[in-house]
Short mmCIF file of C-alpha atoms in Angstrom, two decimals:
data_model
loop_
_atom_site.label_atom_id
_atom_site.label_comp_id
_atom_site.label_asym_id
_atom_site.label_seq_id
_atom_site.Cartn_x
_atom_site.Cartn_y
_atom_site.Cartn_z
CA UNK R 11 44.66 16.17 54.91
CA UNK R 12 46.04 15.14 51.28
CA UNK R 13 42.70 16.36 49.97
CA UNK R 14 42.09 19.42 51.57
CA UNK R 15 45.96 21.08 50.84
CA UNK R 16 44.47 19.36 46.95
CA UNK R 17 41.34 21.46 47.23
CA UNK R 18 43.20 24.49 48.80
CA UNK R 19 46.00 24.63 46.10
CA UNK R 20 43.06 24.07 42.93
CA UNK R 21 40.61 26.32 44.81
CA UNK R 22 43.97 28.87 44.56
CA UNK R 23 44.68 28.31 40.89
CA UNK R 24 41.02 28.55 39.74
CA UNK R 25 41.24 32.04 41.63
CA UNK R 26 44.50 32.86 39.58
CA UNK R 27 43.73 32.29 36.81
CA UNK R 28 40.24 33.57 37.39
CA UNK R 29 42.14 36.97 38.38
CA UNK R 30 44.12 36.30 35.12
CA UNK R 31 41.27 36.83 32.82
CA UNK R 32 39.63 40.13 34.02
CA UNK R 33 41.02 42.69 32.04
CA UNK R 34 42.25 45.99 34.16
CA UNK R 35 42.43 48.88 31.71
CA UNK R 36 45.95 51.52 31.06
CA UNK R 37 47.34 52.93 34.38
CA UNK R 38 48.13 56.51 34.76
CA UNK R 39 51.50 57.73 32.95
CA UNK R 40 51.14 54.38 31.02
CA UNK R 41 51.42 55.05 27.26
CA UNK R 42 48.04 54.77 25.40
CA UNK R 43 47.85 53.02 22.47
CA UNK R 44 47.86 54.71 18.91
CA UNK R 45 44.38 53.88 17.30
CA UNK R 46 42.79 54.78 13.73
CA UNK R 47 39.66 54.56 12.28
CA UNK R 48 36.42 56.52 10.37
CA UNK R 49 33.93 57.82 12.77
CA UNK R 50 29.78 58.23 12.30
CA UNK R 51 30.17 61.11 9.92
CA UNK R 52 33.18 58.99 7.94
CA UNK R 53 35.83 60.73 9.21
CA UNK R 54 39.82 59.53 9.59
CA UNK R 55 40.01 59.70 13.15
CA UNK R 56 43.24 58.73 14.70
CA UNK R 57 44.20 59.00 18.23
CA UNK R 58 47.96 60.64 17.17
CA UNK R 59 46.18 63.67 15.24
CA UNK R 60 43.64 64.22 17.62
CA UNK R 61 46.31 64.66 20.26
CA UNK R 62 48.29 67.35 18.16
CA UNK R 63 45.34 69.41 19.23
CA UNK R 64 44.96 68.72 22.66
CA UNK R 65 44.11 66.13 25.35
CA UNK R 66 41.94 63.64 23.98
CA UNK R 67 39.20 61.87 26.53
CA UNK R 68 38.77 58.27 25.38
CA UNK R 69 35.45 56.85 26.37
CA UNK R 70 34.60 53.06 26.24
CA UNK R 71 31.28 51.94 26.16
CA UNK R 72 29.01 49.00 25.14
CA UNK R 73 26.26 49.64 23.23
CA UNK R 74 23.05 51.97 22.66
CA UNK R 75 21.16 49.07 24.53
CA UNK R 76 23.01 49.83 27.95
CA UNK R 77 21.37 53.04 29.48
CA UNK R 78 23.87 53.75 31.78
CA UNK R 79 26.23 54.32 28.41
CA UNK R 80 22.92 56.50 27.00
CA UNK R 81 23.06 58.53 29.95
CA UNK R 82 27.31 58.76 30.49
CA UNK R 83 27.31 59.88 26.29
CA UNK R 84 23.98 62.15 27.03
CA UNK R 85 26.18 63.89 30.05
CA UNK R 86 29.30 64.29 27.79
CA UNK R 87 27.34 65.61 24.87
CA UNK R 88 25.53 68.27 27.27
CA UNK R 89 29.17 69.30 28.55
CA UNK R 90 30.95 69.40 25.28
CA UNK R 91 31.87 73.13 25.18
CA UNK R 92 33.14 72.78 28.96
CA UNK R 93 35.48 70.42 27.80
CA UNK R 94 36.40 71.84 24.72
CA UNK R 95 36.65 75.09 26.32
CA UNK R 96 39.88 72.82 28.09
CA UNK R 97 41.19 71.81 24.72
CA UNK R 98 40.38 68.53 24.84
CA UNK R 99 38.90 66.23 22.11
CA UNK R 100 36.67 63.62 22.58
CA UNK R 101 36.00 60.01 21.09
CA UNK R 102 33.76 57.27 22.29
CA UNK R 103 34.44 53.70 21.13
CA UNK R 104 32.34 50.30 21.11
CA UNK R 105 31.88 47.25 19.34
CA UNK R 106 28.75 48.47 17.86
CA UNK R 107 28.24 48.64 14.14
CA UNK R 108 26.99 51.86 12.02
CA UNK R 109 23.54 50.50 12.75
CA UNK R 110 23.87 50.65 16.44
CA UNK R 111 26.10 53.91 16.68
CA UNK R 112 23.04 55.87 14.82
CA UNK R 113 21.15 54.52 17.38
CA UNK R 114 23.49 56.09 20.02
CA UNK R 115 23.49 59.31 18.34
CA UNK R 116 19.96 59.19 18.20
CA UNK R 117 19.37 58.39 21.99
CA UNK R 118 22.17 61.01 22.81
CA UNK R 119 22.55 63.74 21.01
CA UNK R 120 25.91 63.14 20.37
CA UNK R 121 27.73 65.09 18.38
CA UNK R 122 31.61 63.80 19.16
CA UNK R 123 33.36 61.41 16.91
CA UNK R 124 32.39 57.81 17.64
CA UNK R 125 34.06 54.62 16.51
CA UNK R 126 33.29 51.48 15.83
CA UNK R 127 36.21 49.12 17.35
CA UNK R 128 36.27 46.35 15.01
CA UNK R 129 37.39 42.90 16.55
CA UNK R 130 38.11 44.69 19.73
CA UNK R 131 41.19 45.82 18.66
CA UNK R 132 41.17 49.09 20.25
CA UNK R 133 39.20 47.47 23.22
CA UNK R 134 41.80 45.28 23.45
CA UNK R 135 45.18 47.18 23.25
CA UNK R 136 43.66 49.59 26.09
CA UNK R 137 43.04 46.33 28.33
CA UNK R 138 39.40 46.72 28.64
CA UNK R 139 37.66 43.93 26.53
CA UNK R 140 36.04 41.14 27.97
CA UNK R 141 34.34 37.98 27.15
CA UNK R 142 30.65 38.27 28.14
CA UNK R 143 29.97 34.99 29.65
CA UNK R 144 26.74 32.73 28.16
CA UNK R 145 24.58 33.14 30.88
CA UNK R 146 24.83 37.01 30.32
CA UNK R 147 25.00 36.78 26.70
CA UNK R 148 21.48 34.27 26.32
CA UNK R 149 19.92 37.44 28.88
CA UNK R 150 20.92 40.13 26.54
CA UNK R 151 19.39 37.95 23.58
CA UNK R 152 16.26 37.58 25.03
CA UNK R 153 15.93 41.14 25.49
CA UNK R 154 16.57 41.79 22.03
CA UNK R 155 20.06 42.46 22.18
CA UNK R 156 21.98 40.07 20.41
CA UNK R 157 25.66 41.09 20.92
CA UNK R 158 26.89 38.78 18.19
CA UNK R 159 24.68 40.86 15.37
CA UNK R 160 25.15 44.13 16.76
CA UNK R 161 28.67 43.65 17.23
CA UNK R 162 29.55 41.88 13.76
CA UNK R 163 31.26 39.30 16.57
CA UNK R 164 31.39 35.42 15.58
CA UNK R 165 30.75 32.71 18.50
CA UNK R 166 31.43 34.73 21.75
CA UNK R 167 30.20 37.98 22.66
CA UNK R 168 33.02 40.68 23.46
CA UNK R 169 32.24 44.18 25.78
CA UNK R 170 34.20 46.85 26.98
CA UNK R 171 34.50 47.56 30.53
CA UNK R 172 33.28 51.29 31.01
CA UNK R 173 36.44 52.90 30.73
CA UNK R 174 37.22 57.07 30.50
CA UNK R 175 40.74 58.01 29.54
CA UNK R 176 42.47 61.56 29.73
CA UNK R 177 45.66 60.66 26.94
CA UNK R 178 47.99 64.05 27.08
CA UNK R 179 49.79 65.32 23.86
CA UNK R 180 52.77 62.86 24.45
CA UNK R 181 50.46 59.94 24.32
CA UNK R 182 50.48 59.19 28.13
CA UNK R 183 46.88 58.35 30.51
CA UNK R 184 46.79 61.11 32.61
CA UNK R 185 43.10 59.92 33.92
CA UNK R 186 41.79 57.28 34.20
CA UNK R 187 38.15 56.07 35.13
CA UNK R 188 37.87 52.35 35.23
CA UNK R 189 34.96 50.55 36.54
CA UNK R 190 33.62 46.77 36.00
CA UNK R 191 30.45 47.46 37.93
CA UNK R 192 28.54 49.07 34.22
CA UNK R 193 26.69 50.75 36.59
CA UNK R 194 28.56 52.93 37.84
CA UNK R 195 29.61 55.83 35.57
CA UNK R 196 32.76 58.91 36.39
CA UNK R 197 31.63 62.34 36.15
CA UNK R 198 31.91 65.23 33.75
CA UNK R 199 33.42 67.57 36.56
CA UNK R 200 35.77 64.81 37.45
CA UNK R 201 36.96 65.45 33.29
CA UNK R 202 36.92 69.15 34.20
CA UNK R 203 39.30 69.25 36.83
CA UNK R 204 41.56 66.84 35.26
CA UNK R 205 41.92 68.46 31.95
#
């Protein structure tokens, strides 16, 4: 009986702390955090001007190697005006260098400021950076993709979770789109009607 309550209570904290680690994005009415840096073109973004203007939708996504971030960038590109027509500014962000972002642009048309989030920072302070475990990592290398390169990442391999926010002109997430399955990708006319 000792042992099993043992193996119940370690089974539980391996589950905690399992829980612990998975990172769950900004909440609605949370307060998004203030980011800066130069987009493709070499541009000052910075997430306090753009929202002078306007909402700003934040997208997060991993690389020009996923194509379910090619297609999600391709749909936002192709919908541009509609959103713009709504005020709203948009900026993609990923761990991807220059190199990779061309490659993006490229693959996507697009024509929106895109950043490269150094060290995860921004990844990071919107709680949606993970560590990609080895198994997934040694896959991604085989096909080509090595995430430490194309990141400009040291030891372990760091992603976004697909992540779309809607930040207001007071700075608060008044959408939010957050889904660990990279799969699965929100909708323009979601945007749309939340703008």
């Amino acid at each position: 009986m000792k042992k099993f309550l043992a193996f119940i209570v370690l089974l539980f904290s391996v589950t905690v702390l399992s829980a612990q680690d998975k990172p769950e994005g900004l909440f609605i009415n949370s307060k998004a955090p203030e980011f800066k840096g130069k987009d493709q073109n070499g541009n000052d973004i910075s997430l306090k001007e753009l929202r002078k203007k306007g909402p700003v939708v934040v997208v997060f996504y991993r690389g020009n190697w996923c194509p379910y971030c090619n297609k999600e960038l391709k749909r936002m590109q192709d919908s541009l005006q509609l959103l713009t027509d709504k005020g709203a500014q948009i900026v993609a962000i990923s761990p991807e260098q220059s190199e990779g972002i061309s490659k993006t642009i490229e693959k996507t048309g697009a024509t929106f400021s895109i950043l490269h989030d150094e060290d995860m920072k921004i990844a990071k302070g919107y709680g949606v950076a993970y560590q990609v475990d080895e198994k997934t990592q040694q896959r991604q290398k085989n096909f080509g993709n090595d995430l430490l390169a194309i990141n400009g990442q040291k030891e372990r391999a760091y992603l976004p979770v697909p992540a779309v926010y809607i930040v207001n002109r007071d700075g608060s997430v008044t959408f939010r789109f957050f889904e660990e399955d990279y799969r699965r990708r929100g909708f323009v006319k979601v945007l749309l009607k939340n703008l």
